[in-house]
Amino acid sequence: GAPVEVNISKVEPGQLIRVEWRGKPVWVVRRTEAVLNNLKTLDSKLRDPASEEMQQPEYATNPARSIKPEFFIAVGICTHLGCSPTYLPDSFGEQVEGVTSGFFCPCHGSKFDMAGRVFQGVPAPLNLVIPPHKYVDDANVIIG
Ligand code: FES
């Protein structure tokens, strides 16, 4: 699989775009300030808040799990059995108290925050995978 270059300049706050890399869906999500602030409050609800249980790029271990906090880039595949989680930009409803947005896997109910970090008490064992990537400039990122 060749690296994929993605132009992110038109991604609106809150929007998720999908690209394909090595036959896998990769998400690019533009996070708002409110979302980023919420991430800092979730550690006690997460299984592995600092992403210590998996091999990941060094830039995937900060709380936002990203190079630029505003942009979350992840492989859109559930770490349980590989279903495709649904992006819930506004609400988990009452499923996770205090969490305003994230990713919900419809197959067996795993939940991930807006940094792809898995919540406790769900079947998925690990956080979502962050693919290797780098920015070539403010508007373009290369995945792979
Ligand atoms: Fe996502 Fe099982 S595949 S919860």
PDB file of N, CA and C in Angstrom, residues 40-113:
ATOM      1  N   LYS A  40      -9.672  15.763  28.346  1.00  0.00           N
ATOM      2  CA  LYS A  40      -8.823  15.834  29.549  1.00  0.00           C
ATOM      3  C   LYS A  40      -9.548  15.351  30.796  1.00  0.00           C
ATOM      4  N   THR A  41     -10.857  15.151  30.698  1.00  0.00           N
ATOM      5  CA  THR A  41     -11.650  14.815  31.884  1.00  0.00           C
ATOM      6  C   THR A  41     -11.990  13.329  31.962  1.00  0.00           C
ATOM      7  N   LEU A  42     -11.521  12.542  30.998  1.00  0.00           N
ATOM      8  CA  LEU A  42     -12.070  11.186  30.855  1.00  0.00           C
ATOM      9  C   LEU A  42     -11.207  10.055  31.397  1.00  0.00           C
ATOM     10  N   ASP A  43      -9.996  10.362  31.850  1.00  0.00           N
ATOM     11  CA  ASP A  43      -9.042   9.289  32.158  1.00  0.00           C
ATOM     12  C   ASP A  43      -9.617   8.171  33.027  1.00  0.00           C
ATOM     13  N   SER A  44     -10.386   8.529  34.045  1.00  0.00           N
ATOM     14  CA  SER A  44     -10.867   7.511  34.985  1.00  0.00           C
ATOM     15  C   SER A  44     -11.893   6.577  34.353  1.00  0.00           C
ATOM     16  N   LYS A  45     -12.416   6.936  33.186  1.00  0.00           N
ATOM     17  CA  LYS A  45     -13.428   6.108  32.523  1.00  0.00           C
ATOM     18  C   LYS A  45     -12.839   5.243  31.413  1.00  0.00           C
ATOM     19  N   LEU A  46     -11.539   5.431  31.161  1.00  0.00           N
ATOM     20  CA  LEU A  46     -10.914   4.784  30.011  1.00  0.00           C
ATOM     21  C   LEU A  46     -10.075   3.591  30.435  1.00  0.00           C
ATOM     22  N   ARG A  47      -9.941   2.639  29.540  1.00  0.00           N
ATOM     23  CA  ARG A  47      -9.149   1.446  29.841  1.00  0.00           C
ATOM     24  C   ARG A  47      -7.655   1.739  29.800  1.00  0.00           C
ATOM     25  N   ASP A  48      -7.231   2.527  28.837  1.00  0.00           N
ATOM     26  CA  ASP A  48      -5.799   2.779  28.620  1.00  0.00           C
ATOM     27  C   ASP A  48      -5.614   4.230  28.180  1.00  0.00           C
ATOM     28  N   PRO A  49      -5.825   5.180  29.092  1.00  0.00           N
ATOM     29  CA  PRO A  49      -5.868   6.593  28.689  1.00  0.00           C
ATOM     30  C   PRO A  49      -4.591   7.095  28.028  1.00  0.00           C
ATOM     31  N   ALA A  50      -3.440   6.566  28.410  1.00  0.00           N
ATOM     32  CA  ALA A  50      -2.185   7.049  27.839  1.00  0.00           C
ATOM     33  C   ALA A  50      -1.661   6.148  26.719  1.00  0.00           C
ATOM     34  N   SER A  51      -2.522   5.231  26.233  1.00  0.00           N
ATOM     35  CA  SER A  51      -2.150   4.342  25.117  1.00  0.00           C
ATOM     36  C   SER A  51      -0.844   3.609  25.390  1.00  0.00           C
ATOM     37  N   GLU A  52      -0.745   3.004  26.570  1.00  0.00           N
ATOM     38  CA  GLU A  52       0.474   2.291  26.933  1.00  0.00           C
ATOM     39  C   GLU A  52       0.435   0.815  26.554  1.00  0.00           C
ATOM     40  N   GLU A  53      -0.760   0.308  26.229  1.00  0.00           N
ATOM     41  CA  GLU A  53      -0.893  -1.131  26.004  1.00  0.00           C
ATOM     42  C   GLU A  53      -0.728  -1.542  24.552  1.00  0.00           C
ATOM     43  N   MET A  54      -0.341  -0.602  23.718  1.00  0.00           N
ATOM     44  CA  MET A  54      -0.227  -0.937  22.308  1.00  0.00           C
ATOM     45  C   MET A  54       0.971  -0.221  21.703  1.00  0.00           C
ATOM     46  N   GLN A  55       1.493  -0.811  20.644  1.00  0.00           N
ATOM     47  CA  GLN A  55       2.560  -0.194  19.881  1.00  0.00           C
ATOM     48  C   GLN A  55       1.960   0.888  19.009  1.00  0.00           C
ATOM     49  N   GLN A  56       2.356   2.125  19.230  1.00  0.00           N
ATOM     50  CA  GLN A  56       1.799   3.223  18.459  1.00  0.00           C
ATOM     51  C   GLN A  56       2.877   4.256  18.202  1.00  0.00           C
ATOM     52  N   PRO A  57       2.679   5.098  17.196  1.00  0.00           N
ATOM     53  CA  PRO A  57       3.627   6.204  17.031  1.00  0.00           C
ATOM     54  C   PRO A  57       3.684   7.024  18.313  1.00  0.00           C
ATOM     55  N   GLU A  58       4.837   7.607  18.575  1.00  0.00           N
ATOM     56  CA  GLU A  58       5.018   8.395  19.804  1.00  0.00           C
ATOM     57  C   GLU A  58       3.974   9.510  19.886  1.00  0.00           C
ATOM     58  N   TYR A  59       3.598  10.066  18.733  1.00  0.00           N
ATOM     59  CA  TYR A  59       2.614  11.169  18.737  1.00  0.00           C
ATOM     60  C   TYR A  59       1.196  10.690  18.990  1.00  0.00           C
ATOM     61  N   ALA A  60       1.004   9.389  19.198  1.00  0.00           N
ATOM     62  CA  ALA A  60      -0.338   8.875  19.504  1.00  0.00           C
ATOM     63  C   ALA A  60      -0.533   8.619  20.987  1.00  0.00           C
ATOM     64  N   THR A  61       0.437   9.014  21.800  1.00  0.00           N
ATOM     65  CA  THR A  61       0.339   8.693  23.223  1.00  0.00           C
ATOM     66  C   THR A  61      -0.023   9.906  24.076  1.00  0.00           C
ATOM     67  N   ASN A  62      -0.087  11.085  23.487  1.00  0.00           N
ATOM     68  CA  ASN A  62      -0.582  12.242  24.257  1.00  0.00           C
ATOM     69  C   ASN A  62      -2.107  12.128  24.384  1.00  0.00           C
ATOM     70  N   PRO A  63      -2.725  12.931  25.269  1.00  0.00           N
ATOM     71  CA  PRO A  63      -4.174  12.755  25.479  1.00  0.00           C
ATOM     72  C   PRO A  63      -5.016  12.913  24.213  1.00  0.00           C
ATOM     73  N   ALA A  64      -4.583  13.766  23.300  1.00  0.00           N
ATOM     74  CA  ALA A  64      -5.349  13.942  22.063  1.00  0.00           C
ATOM     75  C   ALA A  64      -4.985  12.893  21.011  1.00  0.00           C
ATOM     76  N   ARG A  65      -3.921  12.146  21.265  1.00  0.00           N
ATOM     77  CA  ARG A  65      -3.433  11.106  20.357  1.00  0.00           C
ATOM     78  C   ARG A  65      -3.243  11.633  18.928  1.00  0.00           C
ATOM     79  N   SER A  66      -2.594  12.771  18.811  1.00  0.00           N
ATOM     80  CA  SER A  66      -2.424  13.359  17.494  1.00  0.00           C
ATOM     81  C   SER A  66      -1.235  14.305  17.465  1.00  0.00           C
ATOM     82  N   ILE A  67      -0.782  14.607  16.244  1.00  0.00           N
ATOM     83  CA  ILE A  67       0.290  15.571  16.065  1.00  0.00           C
ATOM     84  C   ILE A  67      -0.268  16.976  16.278  1.00  0.00           C
ATOM     85  N   LYS A  68      -1.344  17.279  15.574  1.00  0.00           N
ATOM     86  CA  LYS A  68      -2.056  18.543  15.781  1.00  0.00           C
ATOM     87  C   LYS A  68      -3.328  18.229  16.551  1.00  0.00           C
ATOM     88  N   PRO A  69      -3.524  18.838  17.703  1.00  0.00           N
ATOM     89  CA  PRO A  69      -4.706  18.485  18.499  1.00  0.00           C
ATOM     90  C   PRO A  69      -6.018  18.575  17.719  1.00  0.00           C
ATOM     91  N   GLU A  70      -6.100  19.553  16.851  1.00  0.00           N
ATOM     92  CA  GLU A  70      -7.361  19.770  16.129  1.00  0.00           C
ATOM     93  C   GLU A  70      -7.742  18.576  15.249  1.00  0.00           C
ATOM     94  N   PHE A  71      -6.760  17.877  14.721  1.00  0.00           N
ATOM     95  CA  PHE A  71      -7.062  16.809  13.770  1.00  0.00           C
ATOM     96  C   PHE A  71      -6.760  15.435  14.355  1.00  0.00           C
ATOM     97  N   PHE A  72      -7.806  14.629  14.434  1.00  0.00           N
ATOM     98  CA  PHE A  72      -7.681  13.255  14.884  1.00  0.00           C
ATOM     99  C   PHE A  72      -7.676  12.350  13.660  1.00  0.00           C
ATOM    100  N   ILE A  73      -6.633  11.541  13.539  1.00  0.00           N
ATOM    101  CA  ILE A  73      -6.477  10.650  12.388  1.00  0.00           C
ATOM    102  C   ILE A  73      -6.350   9.231  12.925  1.00  0.00           C
ATOM    103  N   ALA A  74      -7.268   8.361  12.531  1.00  0.00           N
ATOM    104  CA  ALA A  74      -7.279   7.004  13.092  1.00  0.00           C
ATOM    105  C   ALA A  74      -7.786   6.008  12.062  1.00  0.00           C
ATOM    106  N   VAL A  75      -7.391   4.761  12.252  1.00  0.00           N
ATOM    107  CA  VAL A  75      -7.961   3.676  11.454  1.00  0.00           C
ATOM    108  C   VAL A  75      -9.366   3.404  12.002  1.00  0.00           C
ATOM    109  N   GLY A  76     -10.352   3.446  11.126  1.00  0.00           N
ATOM    110  CA  GLY A  76     -11.746   3.344  11.560  1.00  0.00           C
ATOM    111  C   GLY A  76     -12.231   1.913  11.674  1.00  0.00           C
ATOM    112  N   ILE A  77     -11.496   1.116  12.426  1.00  0.00           N
ATOM    113  CA  ILE A  77     -11.828  -0.305  12.603  1.00  0.00           C
ATOM    114  C   ILE A  77     -11.809  -0.612  14.095  1.00  0.00           C
ATOM    115  N   CYS A  78     -12.903  -1.203  14.578  1.00  0.00           N
ATOM    116  CA  CYS A  78     -12.995  -1.543  15.995  1.00  0.00           C
ATOM    117  C   CYS A  78     -11.930  -2.571  16.363  1.00  0.00           C
ATOM    118  N   THR A  79     -11.280  -2.374  17.511  1.00  0.00           N
ATOM    119  CA  THR A  79     -10.213  -3.277  17.939  1.00  0.00           C
ATOM    120  C   THR A  79     -10.753  -4.555  18.578  1.00  0.00           C
ATOM    121  N   HIS A  80     -12.076  -4.717  18.592  1.00  0.00           N
ATOM    122  CA  HIS A  80     -12.638  -5.982  19.068  1.00  0.00           C
ATOM    123  C   HIS A  80     -12.615  -6.980  17.916  1.00  0.00           C
ATOM    124  N   LEU A  81     -13.604  -6.939  17.050  1.00  0.00           N
ATOM    125  CA  LEU A  81     -13.643  -7.906  15.945  1.00  0.00           C
ATOM    126  C   LEU A  81     -13.745  -7.236  14.583  1.00  0.00           C
ATOM    127  N   GLY A  82     -13.362  -5.980  14.533  1.00  0.00           N
ATOM    128  CA  GLY A  82     -13.173  -5.368  13.231  1.00  0.00           C
ATOM    129  C   GLY A  82     -14.359  -4.708  12.585  1.00  0.00           C
ATOM    130  N   CYS A  83     -15.431  -4.479  13.298  1.00  0.00           N
ATOM    131  CA  CYS A  83     -16.546  -3.722  12.717  1.00  0.00           C
ATOM    132  C   CYS A  83     -16.145  -2.257  12.560  1.00  0.00           C
ATOM    133  N   SER A  84     -17.025  -1.520  11.930  1.00  0.00           N
ATOM    134  CA  SER A  84     -16.753  -0.112  11.694  1.00  0.00           C
ATOM    135  C   SER A  84     -17.557   0.738  12.668  1.00  0.00           C
ATOM    136  N   PRO A  85     -16.892   1.388  13.624  1.00  0.00           N
ATOM    137  CA  PRO A  85     -17.636   2.208  14.583  1.00  0.00           C
ATOM    138  C   PRO A  85     -18.320   3.400  13.914  1.00  0.00           C
ATOM    139  N   THR A  86     -19.384   3.837  14.527  1.00  0.00           N
ATOM    140  CA  THR A  86     -20.161   4.978  14.056  1.00  0.00           C
ATOM    141  C   THR A  86     -19.670   6.233  14.762  1.00  0.00           C
ATOM    142  N   TYR A  87     -19.511   7.279  13.996  1.00  0.00           N
ATOM    143  CA  TYR A  87     -19.124   8.568  14.578  1.00  0.00           C
ATOM    144  C   TYR A  87     -20.362   9.244  15.141  1.00  0.00           C
ATOM    145  N   LEU A  88     -20.307   9.573  16.406  1.00  0.00           N
ATOM    146  CA  LEU A  88     -21.400  10.295  17.040  1.00  0.00           C
ATOM    147  C   LEU A  88     -20.877  11.677  17.414  1.00  0.00           C
ATOM    148  N   PRO A  89     -21.060  12.641  16.519  1.00  0.00           N
ATOM    149  CA  PRO A  89     -20.446  13.946  16.755  1.00  0.00           C
ATOM    150  C   PRO A  89     -21.048  14.688  17.934  1.00  0.00           C
ATOM    151  N   ASP A  90     -22.287  14.401  18.264  1.00  0.00           N
ATOM    152  CA  ASP A  90     -22.953  15.203  19.287  1.00  0.00           C
ATOM    153  C   ASP A  90     -23.173  14.492  20.605  1.00  0.00           C
ATOM    154  N   SER A  91     -23.468  13.211  20.584  1.00  0.00           N
ATOM    155  CA  SER A  91     -23.862  12.630  21.856  1.00  0.00           C
ATOM    156  C   SER A  91     -23.809  11.111  21.843  1.00  0.00           C
ATOM    157  N   PHE A  92     -23.420  10.570  22.983  1.00  0.00           N
ATOM    158  CA  PHE A  92     -23.610   9.154  23.265  1.00  0.00           C
ATOM    159  C   PHE A  92     -24.958   8.938  23.934  1.00  0.00           C
ATOM    160  N   GLY A  93     -25.780   9.986  23.956  1.00  0.00           N
ATOM    161  CA  GLY A  93     -27.007   9.879  24.723  1.00  0.00           C
ATOM    162  C   GLY A  93     -26.667   9.650  26.176  1.00  0.00           C
ATOM    163  N   GLU A  94     -27.322   8.721  26.783  1.00  0.00           N
ATOM    164  CA  GLU A  94     -27.084   8.484  28.209  1.00  0.00           C
ATOM    165  C   GLU A  94     -26.167   7.289  28.422  1.00  0.00           C
ATOM    166  N   GLN A  95     -25.543   6.807  27.350  1.00  0.00           N
ATOM    167  CA  GLN A  95     -24.753   5.588  27.490  1.00  0.00           C
ATOM    168  C   GLN A  95     -23.474   5.809  28.269  1.00  0.00           C
ATOM    169  N   VAL A  96     -22.862   6.979  28.088  1.00  0.00           N
ATOM    170  CA  VAL A  96     -21.654   7.278  28.839  1.00  0.00           C
ATOM    171  C   VAL A  96     -21.832   8.660  29.434  1.00  0.00           C
ATOM    172  N   GLU A  97     -21.951   8.705  30.698  1.00  0.00           N
ATOM    173  CA  GLU A  97     -22.234   9.967  31.371  1.00  0.00           C
ATOM    174  C   GLU A  97     -21.103  10.968  31.157  1.00  0.00           C
ATOM    175  N   GLY A  98     -21.446  12.167  30.809  1.00  0.00           N
ATOM    176  CA  GLY A  98     -20.464  13.233  30.688  1.00  0.00           C
ATOM    177  C   GLY A  98     -19.671  13.221  29.403  1.00  0.00           C
ATOM    178  N   VAL A  99     -19.925  12.291  28.533  1.00  0.00           N
ATOM    179  CA  VAL A  99     -19.194  12.230  27.277  1.00  0.00           C
ATOM    180  C   VAL A  99     -20.068  12.793  26.179  1.00  0.00           C
ATOM    181  N   THR A 100     -19.566  13.801  25.511  1.00  0.00           N
ATOM    182  CA  THR A 100     -20.429  14.492  24.566  1.00  0.00           C
ATOM    183  C   THR A 100     -20.322  13.954  23.148  1.00  0.00           C
ATOM    184  N   SER A 101     -19.270  13.240  22.848  1.00  0.00           N
ATOM    185  CA  SER A 101     -19.134  12.724  21.493  1.00  0.00           C
ATOM    186  C   SER A 101     -18.095  11.616  21.468  1.00  0.00           C
ATOM    187  N   GLY A 102     -18.099  10.865  20.385  1.00  0.00           N
ATOM    188  CA  GLY A 102     -17.131   9.782  20.283  1.00  0.00           C
ATOM    189  C   GLY A 102     -17.531   8.813  19.189  1.00  0.00           C
ATOM    190  N   PHE A 103     -17.126   7.563  19.363  1.00  0.00           N
ATOM    191  CA  PHE A 103     -17.358   6.527  18.365  1.00  0.00           C
ATOM    192  C   PHE A 103     -17.991   5.324  19.052  1.00  0.00           C
ATOM    193  N   PHE A 104     -19.015   4.795  18.398  1.00  0.00           N
ATOM    194  CA  PHE A 104     -19.772   3.702  18.980  1.00  0.00           C
ATOM    195  C   PHE A 104     -19.781   2.536  17.994  1.00  0.00           C
ATOM    196  N   CYS A 105     -19.360   1.364  18.473  1.00  0.00           N
ATOM    197  CA  CYS A 105     -19.364   0.203  17.586  1.00  0.00           C
ATOM    198  C   CYS A 105     -20.688  -0.537  17.733  1.00  0.00           C
ATOM    199  N   PRO A 106     -21.454  -0.635  16.648  1.00  0.00           N
ATOM    200  CA  PRO A 106     -22.785  -1.243  16.731  1.00  0.00           C
ATOM    201  C   PRO A 106     -22.740  -2.754  16.920  1.00  0.00           C
ATOM    202  N   CYS A 107     -21.596  -3.391  16.667  1.00  0.00           N
ATOM    203  CA  CYS A 107     -21.571  -4.859  16.702  1.00  0.00           C
ATOM    204  C   CYS A 107     -21.740  -5.393  18.118  1.00  0.00           C
ATOM    205  N   HIS A 108     -20.930  -4.882  19.054  1.00  0.00           N
ATOM    206  CA  HIS A 108     -21.025  -5.370  20.433  1.00  0.00           C
ATOM    207  C   HIS A 108     -20.955  -4.246  21.446  1.00  0.00           C
ATOM    208  N   GLY A 109     -21.159  -3.023  20.983  1.00  0.00           N
ATOM    209  CA  GLY A 109     -21.328  -1.918  21.909  1.00  0.00           C
ATOM    210  C   GLY A 109     -20.072  -1.279  22.466  1.00  0.00           C
ATOM    211  N   SER A 110     -18.932  -1.456  21.814  1.00  0.00           N
ATOM    212  CA  SER A 110     -17.743  -0.770  22.313  1.00  0.00           C
ATOM    213  C   SER A 110     -17.851   0.732  22.064  1.00  0.00           C
ATOM    214  N   LYS A 111     -17.260   1.491  22.985  1.00  0.00           N
ATOM    215  CA  LYS A 111     -17.310   2.941  22.887  1.00  0.00           C
ATOM    216  C   LYS A 111     -15.900   3.501  23.001  1.00  0.00           C
ATOM    217  N   PHE A 112     -15.648   4.510  22.190  1.00  0.00           N
ATOM    218  CA  PHE A 112     -14.340   5.173  22.146  1.00  0.00           C
ATOM    219  C   PHE A 112     -14.557   6.676  22.244  1.00  0.00           C
ATOM    220  N   ASP A 113     -13.627   7.355  22.885  1.00  0.00           N
ATOM    221  CA  ASP A 113     -13.759   8.807  22.971  1.00  0.00           C
ATOM    222  C   ASP A 113     -13.256   9.462  21.686  1.00  0.00           C
TER     223      ASP A 113
END
